[in-house]
Short mmCIF file of C-alpha atoms in Angstrom, two decimals:
data_model
loop_
_atom_site.label_atom_id
_atom_site.label_comp_id
_atom_site.label_asym_id
_atom_site.label_seq_id
_atom_site.Cartn_x
_atom_site.Cartn_y
_atom_site.Cartn_z
CA UNK D 1 -37.47 29.03 -24.02
CA UNK D 2 -34.10 27.39 -23.63
CA UNK D 3 -33.91 23.73 -22.73
CA UNK D 4 -30.76 24.27 -20.69
CA UNK D 5 -31.15 23.16 -17.10
CA UNK D 6 -28.54 23.83 -14.50
CA UNK D 7 -27.35 20.83 -12.51
CA UNK D 8 -27.59 21.62 -8.85
CA UNK D 9 -25.66 19.59 -6.25
CA UNK D 10 -28.86 18.04 -4.91
CA UNK D 11 -29.58 16.33 -8.23
CA UNK D 12 -26.06 15.00 -8.77
CA UNK D 13 -25.28 11.45 -7.64
CA UNK D 14 -23.29 11.17 -4.44
CA UNK D 15 -19.96 9.43 -4.47
CA UNK D 16 -19.39 6.58 -2.00
CA UNK D 17 -17.75 7.39 1.35
CA UNK D 18 -13.94 7.54 1.61
CA UNK D 19 -13.50 7.93 -2.16
CA UNK D 20 -12.33 10.68 -4.48
CA UNK D 21 -12.04 11.35 -8.20
CA UNK D 22 -8.83 11.11 -10.17
CA UNK D 23 -7.95 14.54 -11.54
CA UNK D 24 -6.49 13.00 -14.70
CA UNK D 25 -9.05 10.39 -15.78
CA UNK D 26 -12.09 11.21 -13.56
CA UNK D 27 -11.91 7.65 -12.25
CA UNK D 28 -13.27 6.92 -8.79
CA UNK D 29 -10.44 6.01 -6.40
CA UNK D 30 -10.23 4.24 -3.06
CA UNK D 31 -7.27 4.02 -0.70
CA UNK D 32 -5.19 0.91 -0.13
CA UNK D 33 -4.48 2.02 3.44
CA UNK D 34 -0.83 2.88 2.67
CA UNK D 35 -0.39 6.53 1.53
CA UNK D 36 2.87 5.83 -0.31
CA UNK D 37 1.27 2.95 -2.24
CA UNK D 38 -1.65 5.21 -3.17
CA UNK D 39 0.86 7.71 -4.49
CA UNK D 40 2.49 5.09 -6.73
CA UNK D 41 -0.91 4.16 -8.16
CA UNK D 42 -1.69 7.76 -9.06
CA UNK D 43 -3.73 8.75 -6.01
CA UNK D 44 -5.37 5.44 -5.12
CA UNK D 45 -6.74 2.20 -6.47
CA UNK D 46 -9.38 2.77 -9.20
CA UNK D 47 -12.81 1.30 -8.57
CA UNK D 48 -13.41 -1.63 -10.89
CA UNK D 49 -9.72 -2.53 -11.02
CA UNK D 50 -7.47 -5.33 -9.80
CA UNK D 51 -4.20 -4.75 -7.93
CA UNK D 52 -1.82 -7.72 -7.76
CA UNK D 53 0.97 -7.86 -5.17
CA UNK D 54 3.61 -10.42 -6.10
CA UNK D 55 4.65 -11.98 -2.83
CA UNK D 56 8.21 -11.80 -1.60
CA UNK D 57 10.05 -15.07 -1.10
CA UNK D 58 9.91 -16.69 2.37
CA UNK D 59 8.69 -13.53 4.15
CA UNK D 60 5.25 -12.05 4.78
CA UNK D 61 5.42 -8.39 3.79
CA UNK D 62 2.60 -8.85 1.28
CA UNK D 63 0.31 -9.95 4.11
CA UNK D 64 0.98 -6.59 5.75
CA UNK D 65 -0.38 -4.78 2.69
CA UNK D 66 -3.45 -7.02 2.69
CA UNK D 67 -4.08 -6.22 6.36
CA UNK D 68 -3.86 -2.49 5.56
CA UNK D 69 -6.39 -2.98 2.77
CA UNK D 70 -8.82 -4.78 5.10
CA UNK D 71 -8.46 -2.28 7.93
CA UNK D 72 -9.07 0.60 5.53
CA UNK D 73 -12.27 -1.12 4.41
CA UNK D 74 -13.56 -1.34 7.98
CA UNK D 75 -12.52 2.23 8.75
CA UNK D 76 -14.33 3.57 5.68
CA UNK D 77 -17.49 1.51 6.22
CA UNK D 78 -17.06 -0.49 3.00
CA UNK D 79 -18.15 -4.09 2.62
CA UNK D 80 -15.28 -6.56 2.73
CA UNK D 81 -14.92 -10.01 1.18
CA UNK D 82 -11.84 -12.03 2.16
CA UNK D 83 -10.81 -15.18 0.30
CA UNK D 84 -7.86 -17.23 1.55
CA UNK D 85 -7.43 -20.92 0.79
CA UNK D 86 -4.12 -21.26 2.66
CA UNK D 87 -5.13 -20.46 6.23
CA UNK D 88 -7.93 -19.54 8.58
CA UNK D 89 -8.76 -15.84 8.86
CA UNK D 90 -8.94 -14.12 12.26
CA UNK D 91 -9.59 -10.42 11.70
CA UNK D 92 -9.44 -9.44 15.36
CA UNK D 93 -5.89 -10.79 15.67
CA UNK D 94 -4.50 -9.89 12.23
CA UNK D 95 -5.76 -6.41 11.35
CA UNK D 96 -3.99 -3.27 12.65
CA UNK D 97 -5.92 -0.62 14.52
CA UNK D 98 -6.11 3.09 13.92
CA UNK D 99 -6.48 6.28 15.92
CA UNK D 100 -9.47 8.45 15.08
CA UNK D 101 -9.02 12.14 14.40
CA UNK D 102 -10.71 13.14 17.65
CA UNK D 103 -8.41 10.92 19.69
CA UNK D 104 -5.30 12.25 17.98
CA UNK D 105 -6.29 15.84 18.59
CA UNK D 106 -7.16 15.19 22.22
CA UNK D 107 -3.92 13.36 23.07
CA UNK D 108 -1.45 15.30 20.94
CA UNK D 109 -0.05 18.57 22.26
CA UNK D 110 -1.01 21.81 20.58
CA UNK D 111 1.59 22.86 18.01
CA UNK D 112 2.64 26.44 17.61
CA UNK D 113 2.73 27.75 14.05
CA UNK D 114 5.82 29.80 14.75
CA UNK D 115 7.74 26.80 16.07
CA UNK D 116 6.84 24.79 12.96
CA UNK D 117 8.11 27.60 10.76
CA UNK D 118 11.41 27.51 12.64
CA UNK D 119 11.86 23.79 12.04
CA UNK D 120 10.91 23.61 8.36
CA UNK D 121 12.54 25.71 5.68
CA UNK D 122 10.20 28.19 4.04
CA UNK D 123 10.69 26.72 0.59
CA UNK D 124 9.66 23.21 1.75
CA UNK D 125 6.92 23.83 4.28
CA UNK D 126 4.15 24.12 1.65
CA UNK D 127 5.13 21.00 -0.31
CA UNK D 128 2.75 18.00 -0.02
CA UNK D 129 3.91 14.91 1.81
CA UNK D 130 3.62 11.29 0.76
CA UNK D 131 3.46 10.06 4.34
CA UNK D 132 0.02 9.89 5.90
CA UNK D 133 0.97 11.29 9.29
CA UNK D 134 0.12 14.87 8.41
CA UNK D 135 -3.34 16.33 8.39
CA UNK D 136 -3.24 17.05 4.66
CA UNK D 137 -3.84 13.40 3.83
CA UNK D 138 -6.68 13.27 6.34
CA UNK D 139 -8.69 16.15 4.96
CA UNK D 140 -12.35 15.56 4.43
CA UNK D 141 -13.98 15.46 1.04
CA UNK D 142 -15.71 18.60 -0.14
CA UNK D 143 -19.39 18.93 0.61
CA UNK D 144 -21.73 19.41 3.49
CA UNK D 145 -20.37 18.76 6.96
CA UNK D 146 -23.46 16.76 7.83
CA UNK D 147 -23.00 14.16 5.10
CA UNK D 148 -21.38 10.85 5.92
CA UNK D 149 -18.83 11.11 3.11
CA UNK D 150 -17.52 14.36 4.60
CA UNK D 151 -16.87 12.72 7.98
CA UNK D 152 -14.76 9.79 6.74
CA UNK D 153 -11.18 10.49 5.60
CA UNK D 154 -9.89 9.03 2.38
CA UNK D 155 -7.06 7.19 4.14
CA UNK D 156 -6.85 6.42 7.84
CA UNK D 157 -3.64 6.43 9.85
CA UNK D 158 -2.96 2.90 11.06
CA UNK D 159 -0.65 1.69 13.79
CA UNK D 160 0.83 -1.79 13.45
CA UNK D 161 1.39 -1.93 17.21
CA UNK D 162 -2.37 -1.70 17.81
CA UNK D 163 -5.02 -4.32 17.10
CA UNK D 164 -8.40 -3.50 15.68
CA UNK D 165 -11.21 -3.19 18.20
CA UNK D 166 -13.48 -6.26 18.32
CA UNK D 167 -16.59 -4.06 18.25
CA UNK D 168 -15.54 -2.66 14.87
CA UNK D 169 -15.22 -6.15 13.39
CA UNK D 170 -18.58 -7.24 14.81
CA UNK D 171 -20.39 -4.26 13.31
CA UNK D 172 -18.66 -4.42 9.91
CA UNK D 173 -20.01 -6.09 6.78
CA UNK D 174 -17.51 -8.89 6.23
CA UNK D 175 -17.73 -12.06 4.13
CA UNK D 176 -14.97 -14.61 4.79
CA UNK D 177 -14.11 -17.61 2.62
CA UNK D 178 -11.12 -19.16 4.36
CA UNK D 179 -9.54 -22.58 4.05
CA UNK D 180 -12.14 -24.84 5.67
CA UNK D 181 -15.27 -23.13 4.39
CA UNK D 182 -13.91 -22.68 0.89
CA UNK D 183 -12.92 -26.32 0.67
CA UNK D 184 -16.40 -27.45 1.74
CA UNK D 185 -18.16 -25.22 -0.77
CA UNK D 186 -15.85 -26.21 -3.62
CA UNK D 187 -16.25 -29.93 -2.82
CA UNK D 188 -19.98 -29.81 -3.51
CA UNK D 189 -21.48 -31.47 -6.56
CA UNK D 190 -22.03 -28.10 -8.24
CA UNK D 191 -18.33 -27.23 -8.48
CA UNK D 192 -16.60 -30.61 -8.27
CA UNK D 193 -13.58 -29.24 -6.40
CA UNK D 194 -13.07 -26.16 -8.60
CA UNK D 195 -12.25 -23.40 -6.12
CA UNK D 196 -11.85 -20.75 -8.80
CA UNK D 197 -15.41 -21.14 -10.03
CA UNK D 198 -16.75 -21.26 -6.48
CA UNK D 199 -15.06 -17.97 -5.56
CA UNK D 200 -16.14 -16.36 -8.82
CA UNK D 201 -19.80 -17.23 -8.26
CA UNK D 202 -19.65 -15.91 -4.71
CA UNK D 203 -18.15 -12.60 -5.83
CA UNK D 204 -20.70 -12.28 -8.62
CA UNK D 205 -23.57 -12.74 -6.18
CA UNK D 206 -22.15 -10.08 -3.87
CA UNK D 207 -21.85 -7.57 -6.71
CA UNK D 208 -25.41 -8.21 -7.87
CA UNK D 209 -26.59 -7.41 -4.35
CA UNK D 210 -26.29 -3.62 -4.57
CA UNK D 211 -22.81 -3.06 -6.02
CA UNK D 212 -23.51 -3.30 -9.74
CA UNK D 213 -23.22 -0.07 -11.74
CA UNK D 214 -25.70 -1.40 -14.30
CA UNK D 215 -28.56 -1.24 -11.81
CA UNK D 216 -29.77 2.31 -11.10
CA UNK D 217 -30.40 3.52 -7.57
CA UNK D 218 -32.86 6.02 -6.19
CA UNK D 219 -32.06 9.72 -6.27
CA UNK D 220 -29.89 11.04 -3.42
CA UNK D 221 -28.98 7.47 -2.52
CA UNK D 222 -25.36 6.96 -1.59
CA UNK D 223 -23.62 3.90 -2.97
CA UNK D 224 -21.06 1.84 -1.10
CA UNK D 225 -17.85 0.09 -2.12
CA UNK D 226 -17.18 -3.65 -2.12
CA UNK D 227 -13.56 -4.54 -1.34
CA UNK D 228 -12.32 -8.01 -2.31
CA UNK D 229 -9.15 -9.44 -0.83
CA UNK D 230 -7.71 -12.68 -2.22
CA UNK D 231 -4.61 -14.08 -0.53
CA UNK D 232 -2.01 -16.29 -2.24
CA UNK D 233 -4.01 -16.85 -5.40
CA UNK D 234 -2.62 -19.78 -7.36
CA UNK D 235 -0.79 -21.44 -4.47
CA UNK D 236 -0.73 -25.18 -3.91
CA UNK D 237 -3.99 -25.07 -1.93
CA UNK D 238 -5.98 -23.76 -4.89
CA UNK D 239 -7.65 -26.48 -6.93
CA UNK D 240 -8.90 -25.86 -10.46
CA UNK D 241 -10.38 -27.72 -13.37
CA UNK D 242 -7.19 -27.43 -15.46
CA UNK D 243 -3.79 -25.73 -15.53
CA UNK D 244 -5.28 -22.55 -17.04
CA UNK D 245 -7.97 -22.13 -14.39
CA UNK D 246 -6.26 -19.09 -12.87
CA UNK D 247 -6.22 -17.30 -16.24
CA UNK D 248 -9.92 -17.95 -16.76
CA UNK D 249 -10.65 -16.76 -13.24
CA UNK D 250 -8.83 -13.43 -13.66
CA UNK D 251 -10.37 -12.81 -17.09
CA UNK D 252 -13.91 -13.30 -15.78
CA UNK D 253 -13.23 -11.39 -12.57
CA UNK D 254 -11.99 -8.36 -14.48
CA UNK D 255 -15.11 -8.38 -16.65
CA UNK D 256 -17.35 -8.46 -13.58
CA UNK D 257 -15.51 -5.68 -11.75
CA UNK D 258 -15.57 -3.29 -14.71
CA UNK D 259 -19.31 -2.70 -14.24
CA UNK D 260 -19.41 -2.54 -10.47
CA UNK D 261 -18.51 -0.45 -7.45
CA UNK D 262 -15.96 -3.03 -6.35
CA UNK D 263 -12.18 -3.19 -6.12
CA UNK D 264 -9.91 -6.19 -5.67
CA UNK D 265 -6.42 -6.72 -4.21
CA UNK D 266 -4.68 -10.04 -4.85
CA UNK D 267 -1.43 -11.47 -3.55
CA UNK D 268 0.26 -13.88 -5.95
CA UNK D 269 3.19 -16.22 -5.08
CA UNK D 270 5.17 -15.67 -8.28
CA UNK D 271 8.20 -17.51 -6.91
CA UNK D 272 6.23 -20.77 -7.17
CA UNK D 273 6.03 -20.32 -10.94
CA UNK D 274 9.76 -20.54 -11.64
CA UNK D 275 11.97 -23.08 -13.34
CA UNK D 276 15.67 -22.93 -12.45
CA UNK D 277 15.34 -19.30 -11.40
CA UNK D 278 13.43 -18.25 -14.54
CA UNK D 279 9.76 -17.34 -14.40
CA UNK D 280 7.34 -19.33 -16.49
CA UNK D 281 5.51 -17.59 -19.37
CA UNK D 282 2.20 -17.93 -17.55
CA UNK D 283 3.31 -15.26 -15.03
CA UNK D 284 3.40 -12.66 -17.77
CA UNK D 285 -0.10 -13.63 -18.87
CA UNK D 286 -1.34 -13.36 -15.29
CA UNK D 287 0.13 -9.87 -14.99
CA UNK D 288 -1.55 -8.85 -18.24
CA UNK D 289 -4.98 -9.70 -16.80
CA UNK D 290 -4.51 -7.34 -13.85
CA UNK D 291 -4.72 -3.54 -13.89
CA UNK D 292 -1.74 -2.92 -11.59
CA UNK D 293 1.12 -5.24 -10.65
CA UNK D 294 3.69 -4.49 -7.92
CA UNK D 295 6.40 -6.86 -6.75
CA UNK D 296 8.01 -6.90 -3.31
CA UNK D 297 11.58 -8.20 -3.36
CA UNK D 298 12.80 -8.47 0.20
CA UNK D 299 16.49 -8.63 1.00
CA UNK D 300 16.02 -11.45 3.49
CA UNK D 301 13.93 -13.67 1.24
CA UNK D 302 16.08 -13.22 -1.85
CA UNK D 303 19.62 -13.50 -0.55
CA UNK D 304 19.25 -15.73 2.50
CA UNK D 305 18.20 -19.25 3.33
CA UNK D 306 15.27 -19.97 5.66
CA UNK D 307 17.64 -20.84 8.52
CA UNK D 308 19.48 -17.54 8.10
CA UNK D 309 16.19 -15.62 8.25
CA UNK D 310 15.16 -17.31 11.51
CA UNK D 311 18.58 -16.69 13.05
CA UNK D 312 18.53 -13.05 12.03
CA UNK D 313 15.06 -12.49 13.46
CA UNK D 314 16.05 -14.16 16.74
CA UNK D 315 19.09 -11.94 17.11
CA UNK D 316 18.22 -8.76 18.97
CA UNK D 317 19.19 -5.52 17.35
CA UNK D 318 19.91 -7.08 13.97
CA UNK D 319 18.31 -4.21 12.11
CA UNK D 320 17.44 -0.64 12.87
CA UNK D 321 14.61 1.58 11.73
CA UNK D 322 16.98 3.20 9.22
CA UNK D 323 17.41 0.01 7.17
CA UNK D 324 15.40 -0.82 4.09
CA UNK D 325 13.80 -4.23 3.94
CA UNK D 326 13.55 -4.71 0.17
CA UNK D 327 12.93 -3.28 -3.27
CA UNK D 328 9.60 -2.39 -4.88
CA UNK D 329 9.27 -3.21 -8.59
CA UNK D 330 6.41 -1.72 -10.60
CA UNK D 331 5.45 -4.01 -13.47
CA UNK D 332 2.17 -2.37 -14.42
CA UNK D 333 0.19 0.76 -13.49
CA UNK D 334 -3.59 1.30 -13.74
CA UNK D 335 -4.83 2.91 -16.97
CA UNK D 336 -8.60 2.79 -16.55
CA UNK D 337 -10.42 5.41 -18.64
CA UNK D 338 -7.09 6.57 -20.05
CA UNK D 339 -4.43 5.50 -22.53
CA UNK D 340 -1.59 6.45 -20.21
CA UNK D 341 -1.10 6.08 -16.49
CA UNK D 342 -1.64 9.20 -14.40
CA UNK D 343 1.20 8.39 -12.00
CA UNK D 344 3.61 10.68 -13.87
CA UNK D 345 1.36 13.69 -13.25
CA UNK D 346 0.04 12.94 -9.80
CA UNK D 347 2.76 10.92 -8.04
CA UNK D 348 5.10 12.67 -5.62
CA UNK D 349 7.59 9.79 -5.51
CA UNK D 350 8.04 9.84 -9.29
CA UNK D 351 8.06 13.60 -9.80
CA UNK D 352 10.29 14.04 -6.77
CA UNK D 353 13.17 12.15 -8.36
CA UNK D 354 11.99 8.60 -7.84
CA UNK D 355 11.28 6.05 -10.53
CA UNK D 356 10.23 2.46 -10.88
CA UNK D 357 13.85 1.31 -10.47
CA UNK D 358 14.92 2.95 -7.20
CA UNK D 359 11.99 2.36 -4.86
CA UNK D 360 12.32 0.46 -1.60
CA UNK D 361 10.07 -0.39 1.33
CA UNK D 362 10.67 -0.51 5.03
CA UNK D 363 8.58 -1.92 7.86
CA UNK D 364 8.85 0.06 11.05
CA UNK D 365 7.23 -0.75 14.35
CA UNK D 366 4.14 1.28 13.56
CA UNK D 367 3.81 1.52 9.79
CA UNK D 368 4.77 0.24 6.37
CA UNK D 369 6.09 2.79 3.87
CA UNK D 370 7.53 2.94 0.35
CA UNK D 371 10.33 5.43 -0.21
CA UNK D 372 13.02 6.36 -2.70
CA UNK D 373 16.03 4.15 -2.14
CA UNK D 374 19.22 5.92 -1.04
CA UNK D 375 22.60 4.35 -0.44
CA UNK D 376 23.77 4.46 3.19
CA UNK D 377 26.56 6.73 4.37
CA UNK D 378 30.02 5.33 3.69
CA UNK D 379 31.38 3.77 6.84
CA UNK D 380 28.01 3.83 8.57
CA UNK D 381 26.70 6.23 11.17
CA UNK D 382 28.10 4.30 14.14
CA UNK D 383 31.75 5.08 13.31
CA UNK D 384 33.51 8.36 14.06
CA UNK D 385 34.31 9.93 10.71
CA UNK D 386 36.36 12.83 12.15
CA UNK D 387 39.17 11.72 14.49
CA UNK D 388 39.45 13.25 17.95
CA UNK D 389 41.95 16.01 18.65
CA UNK D 390 43.92 13.94 21.13
CA UNK D 391 44.14 10.97 18.79
CA UNK D 392 47.77 10.42 17.66
CA UNK D 393 46.50 8.97 14.40
CA UNK D 394 44.95 12.31 13.56
CA UNK D 395 48.41 13.89 13.05
CA UNK D 396 50.47 13.45 9.95
CA UNK D 397 53.21 10.88 9.97
CA UNK D 398 56.60 12.39 10.79
CA UNK D 399 55.21 15.44 12.58
CA UNK D 400 55.03 15.53 16.35
CA UNK D 401 52.84 17.66 18.47
CA UNK D 402 55.52 20.26 18.89
CA UNK D 403 56.93 20.06 15.38
CA UNK D 404 56.54 22.51 12.55
CA UNK D 405 54.17 21.60 9.76
CA UNK D 406 52.56 23.38 6.85
CA UNK D 407 50.50 25.48 9.22
CA UNK D 408 51.31 27.14 12.49
CA UNK D 409 52.93 25.55 15.48
CA UNK D 410 50.39 23.94 17.80
CA UNK D 411 49.61 26.24 20.71
CA UNK D 412 50.54 29.45 18.91
CA UNK D 413 48.51 31.82 16.81
CA UNK D 414 48.54 31.19 13.09
CA UNK D 415 50.44 34.08 11.42
CA UNK D 416 48.32 33.66 8.28
CA UNK D 417 45.12 34.49 10.13
CA UNK D 418 44.15 38.20 9.82
#
C-alpha cells in the first residue's frame, strides 16, 4: 500500500485575510494601501519584512503613506501597533476613509461593455492597471465565498477627502505608543530612558501573543497579521543608550519579525543625518538593516525655503492635478526567500518602461500615486500652440493677405489640389 496521501484543501493551513502569495518566491504579501507602491515592491510588502520610507525635507508626504498603511490595516481586520515619539496620535482625524464595494456598486452608474470597448483601444483594454480604481485590484482571493478571507480585498480603495468612521476605529485592534505614553514607559527604572528598548519589548510581547510563526495553531485556524507603524524613527525625540541604539534596534527588530506574522513600516528622517549636504555613513548602515528602502524627494522641500513653501501653499491655484510633487528613489527592494528581487518580473511600472531613476509621485485631492515621470509639454498646455487664422503673426513676413506666396492665393482654389 502506498504511503502517498493527497492534500485536500481542508487540511491545508489558511492564509490570513487580505493577503496573497508572491508568484516568484512564495512569500506571503500584504498591501501597503497604495497600489502603485505595492507594484514597486513586487506585489506587496512581504510578511516578516521592514519597509523604510526616507522622509522628504520640510513636507509631510511620508505621513500620507503611513496613514494609508494604517487604514489598510483597519480595513483588512489586522492588528495595528503605532509608535510615534514626535506627536500624539489621533486615528479618527488622521486616517483616510474608504468606500466599500457594495457602496461603490450602489452609487456608481451601470457601465455598458460596448461603450467601454469604444473608449479603450482593443490592444490595451486587457492590460492590467497599476491604479487601484479598477475592479481587477479589488478581486477576492480564491476559495470559498463563505470564508472571511474571500470577502476582504487585498487592497482597499481609499479617499483622502474622507475620514475614517469612528466606529471602525473603536472596533479595531489598535495599540498606540505616542509621545506622552512612550516617554512615561521609557522613563521607568526598567529602561532608564531608553525608548528603543521599550518599543522593542512591547513589539516582542505583541508577537508572542498569537503572531509568532514558531508556535503552532489548531487545524483550520486562521492566523492574523500584526502591522507595526513607526513614525520618524531616529528623530530628536528618540532617546537611546548610545549613538548606535538605532542600529541595535533595527537588528533585533528584523530578527523578531523573521519568525512572525508581522510586518513593519518605518519613516526615517534621513535629512537629519547630514553634514554639509552629505549623508553620514550611519545612514547606509540603517538602510542595510531594512528589507526595502524608498526615498521621497519632494520638489518643494528640496529646492525651496520654509517661507517659500508656506507662501506657495497659501497661494490659490499654485499647482494643478497634472503636476508632479517629487521624485521616488528606490534604494533597496525586498529579497525575502530569494536571491533576487521579484520586482523585475512582477512590476508593471518597471516592465512598462519605468525604472528606479524616472519615478515620481503626485498627491491629488483623493489619492496618492507613484507614476513614471514624463516631461511636460513644451510651452505648457495653457498657451495656444497653433496661431489663429485671423492672427497677422500667423502669416509670413513680407506676404500680405492678398499677396502671392508659395501656395495658392488666399480665397482661391489651390491649382495643385486634384
